Amino acid sequence: MAFRRALINTVLKRSQSDLRLHCRSIGGGSVAAPPVLPAFGYQPKPYTGPLADEVLQKRKKFLGSSLFYFYQKPVNIVEGKMQYLFDENGKRYLDAFAGIVTVSCGHCHPEILNAIFEQSKLLQHATTIYLHHAIADFAEALASKMPGDLKVVYFVNSGSEANELAMLMARLYSGNLGMISLRNAYHGGSSGTIGLTALNTWKYSIPEGEIHHVINPDPYRGAFGSDASAYARDLKDHIDYGTSGKVAGFISETIQGVGGAVELAPGYLKLVYDIVRNAGGVCIADEVQTGFGRTGGHYWGFETQGVIPDIVTMAKGIGNGLPLGAVVTTPEIANVLAQKTQFNTFGGNPVCSAGGLAVLRVLDKEKRQQHCADVGSHLIERLRALQQKHDIIGDVRGRGLMVGVELVTDRKEKTPAKAETLVLFENLRELGILIGKGGLHGNVFRIKPPMCFTKDDADFIVDALDYSMSKL
């Protein structure tokens, strides 16, 4: 971590020096003014709590050193409102990462807060050993959003928990052990899901069990481009030569999140689902980041591939910041858990259920899926126009408000622009944008804001990227 910070310092100092030389080289002429945040009619409350340096020192002393933070001088975020965040000094930032794709409806959305507050005043916790309407109401509403026979809901507290439970279901139902996931995938950091994850930056050297990683159907960097059939043949070969011929299941994101907003080759899941089911396995869709209309054209990411999974996992946006996740499956698969006692102490507690139900209602009421389609198409169109101007942009990809911008130093070789990405990352923060970063080499900007993000916000991000890239 110390080496990484030192490297960032060196890169940033070199960038600043180059920028001064650039300004001198143009004879002191006027440089385009930096873009300005769109107007927003909200004034944050005065902050009187601990400042960034004190908070950072406490973190270092009392929290694990594995916790990382963004930026050389970490931002002390003390308040949020819809798509904006405020630091200790009242500075406003456009949140282009939504708490790592978690804030769906907007920070401190009043209708969701009200549902949480009202339930908290009545009952916070009881567990499912007693009846309470909130969990049943939420399950009913969630099941109504699912296609086919996906009607049985299990509530958990996170995406990792959801994927752990889905993997357990797959193994029990199929009677097999082997799980298949994609290279470049992220499915969690628990001791079980860390095996499904296929990015070395997130993996420890521990036993991973019967888990196989097949070639990622990445249209930009993949071995077979956009040829879904070739990637599907690789998976079939892996089952034939790397397993007993039978597997428990296959899990994938539709647009890989941590891996850098990589959308799977068109038609891939339809081919692969048939292969996996013929090998005795079930098909799991990880919708932790792509669900709830974020992709715009569809409510669920898997619908973009024209498939219906056997199990769907979700978290993050389902709670707009609440610790909430869910697994939805068919009655037939769900029945395998009845062999023993399956229980989750906090899963579906009254407060989270009330908040989760409010999220679903807000998304429908405010037509956020259509909003994501409209704003997302505008954003992607503008980013692709920017790509024509700046060679550092190797790829613009995604759907709705699940967008990735991959930066390269050579478009032909697709060499990751690691140092340049770090410089731009810091520059965007200075301009008032908190953006995500992903991919194995950290060279992909992840633009995945709260779903109330506007076209003016999209224009601001593109203008800020243009401004910053022009100075590299």
Short mmCIF file of C-alpha atoms in Angstrom, two decimals:
data_model
loop_
_atom_site.label_atom_id
_atom_site.label_comp_id
_atom_site.label_asym_id
_atom_site.label_seq_id
_atom_site.Cartn_x
_atom_site.Cartn_y
_atom_site.Cartn_z
CA MET A 1 0.00 0.00 0.00
CA ALA A 2 2.85 2.39 0.86
CA PHE A 3 4.56 1.61 -2.46
CA ARG A 4 1.31 2.26 -4.32
CA ARG A 5 0.89 5.64 -2.61
CA ALA A 6 4.48 6.57 -3.46
CA LEU A 7 3.90 5.61 -7.09
CA ILE A 8 0.77 7.76 -7.26
CA ASN A 9 2.71 10.70 -5.76
CA THR A 10 5.42 10.37 -8.42
CA VAL A 11 2.91 10.17 -11.24
CA LEU A 12 0.91 13.15 -9.99
CA LYS A 13 4.01 15.34 -9.53
CA ARG A 14 5.16 14.48 -13.04
CA SER A 15 1.70 15.29 -14.39
CA GLN A 16 1.61 18.64 -12.62
CA SER A 17 5.09 19.48 -13.93
CA ASP A 18 4.08 18.56 -17.46
CA LEU A 19 0.95 20.68 -17.12
CA ARG A 20 3.04 23.73 -16.11
CA LEU A 21 5.30 23.17 -19.12
CA HIS A 22 2.24 22.85 -21.35
CA CYS A 23 0.86 26.16 -20.08
CA ARG A 24 4.20 27.90 -20.69
CA SER A 25 4.46 26.39 -24.17
CA ILE A 26 1.26 28.09 -25.27
CA GLY A 27 2.66 31.47 -24.26
CA GLY A 28 0.43 32.07 -21.29
CA GLY A 29 -2.67 32.11 -23.52
CA SER A 30 -6.08 31.42 -22.06
CA VAL A 31 -6.89 27.85 -21.13
CA ALA A 32 -10.52 26.69 -21.32
CA ALA A 33 -12.25 27.21 -18.01
CA PRO A 34 -13.01 24.04 -16.03
CA PRO A 35 -16.64 22.83 -16.16
CA VAL A 36 -18.92 23.68 -13.26
CA LEU A 37 -21.28 21.38 -11.35
CA PRO A 38 -24.94 21.68 -12.37
CA ALA A 39 -27.06 23.80 -10.06
CA PHE A 40 -28.66 21.96 -7.14
CA GLY A 41 -31.10 23.59 -4.74
CA TYR A 42 -29.89 22.11 -1.49
CA GLN A 43 -27.73 23.50 1.29
CA PRO A 44 -25.90 20.96 3.49
CA LYS A 45 -26.08 21.29 7.24
CA PRO A 46 -23.03 22.82 8.97
CA TYR A 47 -20.64 20.05 10.00
CA THR A 48 -18.98 20.14 13.42
CA GLY A 49 -17.72 16.57 13.70
CA PRO A 50 -14.21 15.10 13.42
CA LEU A 51 -12.16 16.23 10.40
CA ALA A 52 -10.57 14.00 7.79
CA ASP A 53 -7.13 13.71 9.39
CA GLU A 54 -8.58 12.61 12.73
CA VAL A 55 -10.94 10.11 11.09
CA LEU A 56 -8.11 8.66 9.01
CA GLN A 57 -5.90 8.21 12.07
CA LYS A 58 -8.70 6.40 13.92
CA ARG A 59 -9.26 4.17 10.89
CA LYS A 60 -5.59 3.27 10.75
CA LYS A 61 -5.49 2.55 14.48
CA PHE A 62 -8.73 0.63 14.99
CA LEU A 63 -9.71 -0.82 11.58
CA GLY A 64 -7.96 -3.47 9.51
CA SER A 65 -5.17 -2.36 7.20
CA SER A 66 -6.84 -4.25 4.35
CA LEU A 67 -9.41 -1.43 4.13
CA PHE A 68 -8.38 0.85 1.27
CA TYR A 69 -9.53 4.35 0.46
CA PHE A 70 -9.72 6.44 -2.68
CA TYR A 71 -7.56 9.46 -3.40
CA GLN A 72 -4.25 10.67 -2.07
CA LYS A 73 -6.05 12.91 0.38
CA PRO A 74 -9.15 10.90 1.25
CA VAL A 75 -12.48 12.70 1.18
CA ASN A 76 -14.43 12.91 4.44
CA ILE A 77 -18.04 12.53 3.25
CA VAL A 78 -20.52 13.74 5.87
CA GLU A 79 -23.82 14.21 4.03
CA GLY A 80 -25.64 13.06 0.91
CA LYS A 81 -28.67 14.23 -1.04
CA MET A 82 -29.92 12.39 -4.15
CA GLN A 83 -26.99 12.19 -6.63
CA TYR A 84 -24.71 14.50 -4.64
CA LEU A 85 -22.35 14.13 -1.67
CA PHE A 86 -20.88 16.78 0.62
CA ASP A 87 -17.55 16.80 2.46
CA GLU A 88 -16.64 18.29 5.84
CA ASN A 89 -16.22 21.74 4.27
CA GLY A 90 -19.57 21.67 2.52
CA LYS A 91 -18.01 21.07 -0.90
CA ARG A 92 -20.46 19.32 -3.21
CA TYR A 93 -19.50 16.32 -5.34
CA LEU A 94 -21.37 14.51 -8.07
CA ASP A 95 -21.52 10.88 -6.94
CA ALA A 96 -20.83 8.94 -10.12
CA PHE A 97 -20.27 5.66 -8.26
CA ALA A 98 -23.32 5.48 -5.95
CA GLY A 99 -21.50 3.98 -2.98
CA ILE A 100 -20.16 1.25 -5.28
CA VAL A 101 -23.40 0.88 -7.26
CA THR A 102 -25.53 0.71 -4.12
CA VAL A 103 -27.54 3.93 -3.93
CA SER A 104 -30.27 3.33 -6.50
CA CYS A 105 -32.97 5.93 -5.77
CA GLY A 106 -30.68 8.64 -4.42
CA HIS A 107 -28.97 9.51 -1.15
CA CYS A 108 -31.43 10.09 1.70
CA HIS A 109 -34.48 9.74 -0.54
CA PRO A 110 -37.34 11.08 1.62
CA GLU A 111 -39.85 8.30 0.88
CA ILE A 112 -37.35 5.57 1.72
CA LEU A 113 -36.20 7.34 4.86
CA ASN A 114 -39.80 7.74 5.97
CA ALA A 115 -40.50 4.02 5.53
CA ILE A 116 -37.39 3.16 7.56
CA PHE A 117 -38.18 5.66 10.32
CA GLU A 118 -41.82 4.65 10.68
CA GLN A 119 -40.99 0.95 10.92
CA SER A 120 -38.12 1.62 13.35
CA LYS A 121 -40.54 3.32 15.72
CA LEU A 122 -42.70 0.19 15.84
CA LEU A 123 -40.37 -2.81 15.61
CA GLN A 124 -36.77 -3.15 14.52
CA HIS A 125 -36.09 -6.84 14.94
CA ALA A 126 -37.93 -10.07 15.64
CA THR A 127 -36.58 -12.69 13.13
CA THR A 128 -38.67 -15.03 11.01
CA ILE A 129 -39.59 -17.28 13.96
CA TYR A 130 -42.51 -14.86 14.37
CA LEU A 131 -44.84 -13.45 11.78
CA HIS A 132 -44.50 -9.91 10.49
CA HIS A 133 -46.11 -8.47 7.38
CA ALA A 134 -43.08 -6.46 6.17
CA ILE A 135 -41.03 -9.44 4.97
CA ALA A 136 -44.04 -11.07 3.30
CA ASP A 137 -45.07 -7.82 1.57
CA PHE A 138 -41.53 -7.24 0.34
CA ALA A 139 -41.16 -10.82 -0.92
CA GLU A 140 -44.45 -10.58 -2.79
CA ALA A 141 -43.44 -7.30 -4.45
CA LEU A 142 -40.01 -8.65 -5.39
CA ALA A 143 -41.41 -11.90 -6.80
CA SER A 144 -43.78 -9.88 -8.99
CA LYS A 145 -40.73 -8.41 -10.75
CA MET A 146 -39.35 -11.84 -11.68
CA PRO A 147 -40.07 -13.79 -14.88
CA GLY A 148 -41.08 -17.42 -15.18
CA ASP A 149 -41.26 -19.56 -12.05
CA LEU A 150 -38.80 -17.45 -10.03
CA LYS A 151 -41.18 -16.87 -7.13
CA VAL A 152 -39.47 -17.99 -3.89
CA VAL A 153 -37.43 -15.36 -2.05
CA TYR A 154 -34.71 -15.69 0.60
CA PHE A 155 -33.49 -12.49 2.23
CA VAL A 156 -29.87 -12.03 3.34
CA ASN A 157 -27.64 -9.06 4.17
CA SER A 158 -25.22 -8.69 1.24
CA GLY A 159 -24.27 -9.84 -2.24
CA SER A 160 -21.61 -12.19 -0.90
CA GLU A 161 -24.20 -13.88 1.33
CA ALA A 162 -26.62 -14.12 -1.58
CA ASN A 163 -24.06 -15.81 -3.81
CA GLU A 164 -23.00 -18.17 -1.00
CA LEU A 165 -26.62 -19.27 -0.60
CA ALA A 166 -27.11 -19.62 -4.35
CA MET A 167 -24.04 -21.84 -4.60
CA LEU A 168 -25.33 -23.98 -1.73
CA MET A 169 -28.68 -24.36 -3.49
CA ALA A 170 -27.01 -25.32 -6.76
CA ARG A 171 -24.92 -28.02 -5.12
CA LEU A 172 -27.78 -29.47 -3.10
CA TYR A 173 -30.24 -29.46 -5.99
CA SER A 174 -27.88 -30.89 -8.61
CA GLY A 175 -26.08 -33.33 -6.35
CA ASN A 176 -22.81 -32.12 -7.91
CA LEU A 177 -19.98 -29.98 -6.54
CA GLY A 178 -18.32 -28.23 -9.47
CA MET A 179 -19.18 -24.57 -10.02
CA ILE A 180 -18.26 -22.58 -13.13
CA SER A 181 -17.70 -18.84 -13.24
CA LEU A 182 -16.06 -16.44 -15.68
CA ARG A 183 -12.57 -15.04 -15.55
CA ASN A 184 -12.67 -11.35 -14.58
CA ALA A 185 -15.77 -12.01 -12.46
CA TYR A 186 -16.45 -10.69 -8.98
CA HIS A 187 -19.00 -12.53 -6.83
CA GLY A 188 -17.91 -11.61 -3.30
CA GLY A 189 -15.09 -11.77 -0.79
CA SER A 190 -16.31 -14.41 1.67
CA SER A 191 -14.39 -17.65 2.02
CA GLY A 192 -16.80 -19.37 -0.38
CA THR A 193 -17.46 -16.67 -2.97
CA ILE A 194 -13.80 -15.72 -3.17
CA GLY A 195 -13.46 -18.91 -5.20
CA LEU A 196 -16.08 -17.74 -7.70
CA THR A 197 -14.30 -14.40 -8.01
CA ALA A 198 -11.63 -14.44 -10.71
CA LEU A 199 -9.49 -11.33 -10.22
CA ASN A 200 -6.22 -11.90 -8.37
CA THR A 201 -6.43 -8.53 -6.60
CA TRP A 202 -9.40 -9.83 -4.57
CA LYS A 203 -8.24 -13.39 -3.85
CA TYR A 204 -6.27 -14.92 -0.99
CA SER A 205 -4.30 -18.14 -1.18
CA ILE A 206 -6.90 -20.41 0.40
CA PRO A 207 -8.62 -23.61 -0.77
CA GLU A 208 -11.35 -22.73 -3.25
CA GLY A 209 -13.10 -26.04 -3.64
CA GLU A 210 -14.54 -27.33 -6.91
CA ILE A 211 -14.60 -24.09 -8.89
CA HIS A 212 -13.63 -23.65 -12.53
CA HIS A 213 -13.04 -20.35 -14.36
CA VAL A 214 -13.67 -20.27 -18.12
CA ILE A 215 -12.65 -17.69 -20.73
CA ASN A 216 -14.46 -14.41 -20.32
CA PRO A 217 -16.70 -13.49 -23.31
CA ASP A 218 -15.30 -9.95 -23.41
CA PRO A 219 -15.99 -8.28 -26.79
CA TYR A 220 -13.13 -5.79 -26.30
CA ARG A 221 -10.30 -7.89 -24.86
CA GLY A 222 -11.56 -11.44 -25.21
CA ALA A 223 -9.76 -14.10 -27.24
CA PHE A 224 -12.74 -14.51 -29.57
CA GLY A 225 -14.03 -10.94 -29.74
CA SER A 226 -17.83 -10.96 -29.85
CA ASP A 227 -18.11 -14.59 -31.02
CA ALA A 228 -20.44 -16.04 -28.38
CA SER A 229 -20.31 -19.51 -29.98
CA ALA A 230 -16.53 -19.75 -29.55
CA TYR A 231 -16.71 -18.82 -25.88
CA ALA A 232 -19.54 -21.32 -25.36
CA ARG A 233 -17.43 -24.06 -26.97
CA ASP A 234 -14.65 -23.26 -24.51
CA LEU A 235 -17.06 -23.76 -21.61
CA LYS A 236 -18.27 -27.05 -23.12
CA ASP A 237 -14.67 -28.22 -23.52
CA HIS A 238 -13.96 -27.31 -19.92
CA ILE A 239 -16.87 -29.43 -18.71
CA ASP A 240 -15.82 -32.32 -20.94
CA TYR A 241 -12.12 -32.25 -20.07
CA GLY A 242 -11.92 -30.52 -16.68
CA THR A 243 -14.81 -32.07 -14.75
CA SER A 244 -16.60 -35.39 -14.34
CA GLY A 245 -18.98 -34.22 -17.04
CA LYS A 246 -21.45 -33.06 -14.43
CA VAL A 247 -21.51 -29.68 -12.69
CA ALA A 248 -23.51 -28.01 -9.94
CA GLY A 249 -23.97 -24.70 -11.66
CA PHE A 250 -22.77 -21.70 -13.59
CA ILE A 251 -22.80 -18.13 -12.25
CA SER A 252 -22.18 -14.86 -14.06
CA GLU A 253 -22.84 -11.18 -14.03
CA THR A 254 -24.39 -9.83 -17.24
CA ILE A 255 -22.20 -6.73 -17.10
CA GLN A 256 -19.16 -7.40 -14.94
CA GLY A 257 -18.93 -4.70 -12.30
CA VAL A 258 -15.61 -4.82 -10.46
CA GLY A 259 -14.06 -6.25 -13.62
CA GLY A 260 -14.63 -2.96 -15.42
CA ALA A 261 -18.20 -2.80 -16.76
CA VAL A 262 -17.59 -5.61 -19.24
CA GLU A 263 -20.77 -6.68 -21.04
CA LEU A 264 -20.86 -10.31 -22.13
CA ALA A 265 -20.80 -11.14 -25.84
CA PRO A 266 -24.36 -11.04 -27.28
CA GLY A 267 -26.11 -14.41 -27.12
CA TYR A 268 -23.56 -15.98 -24.82
CA LEU A 269 -25.82 -16.82 -21.89
CA LYS A 270 -28.45 -18.50 -24.04
CA LEU A 271 -25.83 -20.91 -25.43
CA VAL A 272 -24.13 -21.50 -22.10
CA TYR A 273 -27.33 -22.04 -20.11
CA ASP A 274 -28.25 -24.95 -22.41
CA ILE A 275 -24.79 -26.51 -22.01
CA VAL A 276 -24.80 -26.18 -18.23
CA ARG A 277 -28.31 -27.60 -17.83
CA ASN A 278 -27.39 -30.55 -20.04
CA ALA A 279 -24.49 -31.18 -17.65
CA GLY A 280 -26.89 -31.34 -14.70
CA GLY A 281 -26.22 -27.83 -13.41
CA VAL A 282 -28.34 -24.80 -12.63
CA CYS A 283 -27.81 -21.29 -13.99
CA ILE A 284 -27.33 -18.37 -11.59
CA ALA A 285 -27.58 -14.71 -12.56
CA ASP A 286 -25.66 -12.32 -10.30
CA GLU A 287 -27.75 -9.13 -10.43
CA VAL A 288 -26.05 -7.45 -7.49
CA GLN A 289 -25.03 -4.47 -9.64
CA THR A 290 -27.16 -4.73 -12.80
CA GLY A 291 -30.61 -5.23 -11.29
CA PHE A 292 -33.61 -2.97 -10.69
CA GLY A 293 -33.63 -1.17 -14.04
CA ARG A 294 -30.09 0.20 -13.97
CA THR A 295 -29.37 -1.11 -17.47
CA GLY A 296 -32.30 0.88 -18.84
CA GLY A 297 -33.83 -1.40 -21.45
CA HIS A 298 -34.64 -4.15 -18.94
CA TYR A 299 -35.36 -4.48 -15.25
CA TRP A 300 -32.82 -7.32 -14.92
CA GLY A 301 -29.48 -7.60 -16.64
CA PHE A 302 -30.05 -11.22 -17.67
CA GLU A 303 -33.02 -10.10 -19.78
CA THR A 304 -30.57 -8.40 -22.15
CA GLN A 305 -29.37 -11.90 -23.06
CA GLY A 306 -32.87 -13.33 -23.54
CA VAL A 307 -32.59 -15.95 -20.77
CA ILE A 308 -34.38 -16.93 -17.57
CA PRO A 309 -32.00 -18.18 -14.85
CA ASP A 310 -32.78 -20.85 -12.26
CA ILE A 311 -31.53 -18.66 -9.42
CA VAL A 312 -31.08 -14.88 -9.23
CA THR A 313 -28.98 -13.09 -6.62
CA MET A 314 -29.26 -9.40 -5.78
CA ALA A 315 -28.09 -6.81 -3.25
CA LYS A 316 -26.75 -3.23 -3.32
CA GLY A 317 -29.49 -1.26 -5.15
CA ILE A 318 -32.23 -3.37 -3.57
CA GLY A 319 -31.81 -1.40 -0.33
CA ASN A 320 -30.52 2.02 -1.48
CA GLY A 321 -27.81 1.70 1.18
CA LEU A 322 -29.47 -0.68 3.64
CA PRO A 323 -27.59 -3.96 4.35
CA LEU A 324 -29.91 -6.07 2.24
CA GLY A 325 -29.63 -8.88 -0.28
CA ALA A 326 -31.86 -11.57 -1.71
CA VAL A 327 -31.90 -14.85 -3.56
CA VAL A 328 -34.88 -15.67 -5.78
CA THR A 329 -35.42 -19.14 -7.19
CA THR A 330 -38.07 -21.66 -8.18
CA PRO A 331 -40.18 -23.63 -5.68
CA GLU A 332 -38.52 -26.85 -6.84
CA ILE A 333 -34.98 -25.63 -6.14
CA ALA A 334 -36.02 -23.88 -2.93
CA ASN A 335 -37.36 -27.14 -1.53
CA VAL A 336 -33.86 -28.64 -1.25
CA LEU A 337 -33.14 -26.34 1.69
CA ALA A 338 -36.02 -27.89 3.62
CA GLN A 339 -33.83 -30.96 4.26
CA LYS A 340 -32.31 -29.04 7.17
CA THR A 341 -32.93 -25.79 9.05
CA GLN A 342 -32.01 -22.75 6.95
CA PHE A 343 -32.05 -19.49 8.89
CA ASN A 344 -30.68 -15.95 8.68
CA THR A 345 -30.90 -13.85 11.85
CA PHE A 346 -31.13 -10.45 10.17
CA GLY A 347 -32.37 -11.46 6.72
CA GLY A 348 -35.64 -9.70 5.94
CA ASN A 349 -35.84 -7.87 9.28
CA PRO A 350 -38.77 -5.42 9.49
CA VAL A 351 -36.69 -2.27 8.95
CA CYS A 352 -34.81 -3.55 5.90
CA SER A 353 -37.97 -5.07 4.46
CA ALA A 354 -39.87 -1.80 4.84
CA GLY A 355 -36.98 0.09 3.25
CA GLY A 356 -36.59 -2.43 0.44
CA LEU A 357 -40.29 -2.30 -0.40
CA ALA A 358 -40.08 1.50 -0.48
CA VAL A 359 -37.17 1.23 -2.93
CA LEU A 360 -39.24 -0.88 -5.34
CA ARG A 361 -42.13 1.57 -5.11
CA VAL A 362 -39.91 4.62 -5.68
CA LEU A 363 -38.24 3.02 -8.69
CA ASP A 364 -41.65 2.39 -10.23
CA LYS A 365 -43.18 5.72 -9.23
CA GLU A 366 -40.26 7.76 -10.57
CA LYS A 367 -39.87 5.54 -13.69
CA ARG A 368 -36.18 5.09 -13.01
CA GLN A 369 -35.71 2.27 -15.53
CA GLN A 370 -36.82 4.49 -18.41
CA HIS A 371 -34.82 7.35 -16.91
CA CYS A 372 -31.69 5.17 -16.94
CA ALA A 373 -32.35 4.29 -20.58
CA ASP A 374 -32.74 7.94 -21.61
CA VAL A 375 -29.88 9.43 -19.60
CA GLY A 376 -27.63 6.43 -20.22
CA SER A 377 -28.00 6.59 -23.99
CA HIS A 378 -27.20 10.32 -23.88
CA LEU A 379 -24.13 9.66 -21.70
CA ILE A 380 -22.82 6.84 -23.88
CA GLU A 381 -23.36 8.86 -27.05
CA ARG A 382 -21.37 11.76 -25.64
CA LEU A 383 -18.61 9.46 -24.35
CA ARG A 384 -18.25 7.84 -27.76
CA ALA A 385 -17.94 11.27 -29.34
CA LEU A 386 -15.23 12.03 -26.77
CA GLN A 387 -13.51 8.79 -27.75
CA GLN A 388 -13.05 10.18 -31.25
CA LYS A 389 -11.21 13.17 -29.78
CA HIS A 390 -8.95 11.45 -27.23
CA ASP A 391 -6.89 8.41 -28.19
CA ILE A 392 -6.52 7.44 -24.55
CA ILE A 393 -10.13 6.18 -24.59
CA GLY A 394 -9.88 2.63 -25.85
CA ASP A 395 -13.46 1.52 -25.24
CA VAL A 396 -16.80 2.91 -24.12
CA ARG A 397 -19.28 0.24 -23.09
CA GLY A 398 -22.30 -0.60 -21.01
CA ARG A 399 -26.03 0.02 -20.85
CA GLY A 400 -28.17 2.57 -19.06
CA LEU A 401 -26.30 3.89 -16.03
CA MET A 402 -23.87 0.95 -15.90
CA VAL A 403 -21.07 2.39 -18.02
CA GLY A 404 -17.35 1.76 -18.39
CA VAL A 405 -14.64 3.88 -20.04
CA GLU A 406 -11.41 1.94 -20.57
CA LEU A 407 -8.21 3.96 -20.88
CA VAL A 408 -5.22 2.73 -22.90
CA THR A 409 -1.88 4.14 -24.02
CA ASP A 410 -2.05 2.29 -27.35
CA ARG A 411 -5.36 1.49 -28.99
CA LYS A 412 -3.91 -1.30 -31.15
CA GLU A 413 -2.13 -3.10 -28.30
CA LYS A 414 -4.77 -2.03 -25.74
CA THR A 415 -2.05 -1.30 -23.19
CA PRO A 416 -3.70 -0.29 -19.91
CA ALA A 417 -3.15 3.41 -19.12
CA LYS A 418 -2.57 2.82 -15.42
CA ALA A 419 -0.63 5.98 -14.55
CA GLU A 420 -2.84 8.24 -16.65
CA THR A 421 -5.96 6.81 -15.04
CA LEU A 422 -4.63 7.71 -11.59
CA VAL A 423 -3.93 11.28 -12.67
CA LEU A 424 -7.38 11.71 -14.21
CA PHE A 425 -8.97 10.09 -11.16
CA GLU A 426 -7.47 12.76 -8.89
CA ASN A 427 -8.26 15.57 -11.34
CA LEU A 428 -11.91 14.57 -11.52
CA ARG A 429 -12.15 14.69 -7.74
CA GLU A 430 -10.77 18.22 -7.77
CA LEU A 431 -13.45 19.17 -10.29
CA GLY A 432 -16.14 17.71 -8.02
CA ILE A 433 -16.68 14.20 -9.40
CA LEU A 434 -16.35 10.99 -7.38
CA ILE A 435 -16.07 8.23 -9.95
CA GLY A 436 -15.42 4.50 -9.75
CA LYS A 437 -12.40 2.61 -10.98
CA GLY A 438 -12.14 -1.06 -11.94
CA GLY A 439 -10.68 -3.77 -14.12
CA LEU A 440 -7.71 -5.96 -13.28
CA HIS A 441 -5.33 -3.09 -14.05
CA GLY A 442 -7.49 -0.33 -12.57
CA ASN A 443 -7.70 1.47 -15.92
CA VAL A 444 -11.48 1.53 -16.36
CA PHE A 445 -13.64 4.39 -15.11
CA ARG A 446 -16.90 2.99 -13.76
CA ILE A 447 -19.76 5.45 -14.17
CA LYS A 448 -22.61 3.98 -12.14
CA PRO A 449 -24.35 6.83 -10.33
CA PRO A 450 -27.60 6.94 -8.39
CA MET A 451 -30.45 6.43 -10.84
CA CYS A 452 -31.69 10.03 -10.33
CA PHE A 453 -28.56 11.22 -12.20
CA THR A 454 -29.56 13.69 -14.95
CA LYS A 455 -28.47 14.60 -18.48
CA ASP A 456 -26.90 17.76 -17.04
CA ASP A 457 -24.86 15.55 -14.71
CA ALA A 458 -23.86 13.37 -17.66
CA ASP A 459 -22.74 16.41 -19.63
CA PHE A 460 -20.72 17.63 -16.66
CA ILE A 461 -18.86 14.32 -16.40
CA VAL A 462 -18.06 14.23 -20.12
CA ASP A 463 -16.95 17.88 -20.09
CA ALA A 464 -14.77 17.22 -17.05
CA LEU A 465 -13.18 14.20 -18.73
CA ASP A 466 -12.57 16.28 -21.86
CA TYR A 467 -11.05 19.11 -19.83
CA SER A 468 -8.79 16.75 -17.85
CA MET A 469 -7.73 14.62 -20.80
CA SER A 470 -6.83 17.73 -22.79
CA LYS A 471 -4.21 18.50 -20.15
CA LEU A 472 -2.54 15.09 -20.04
#
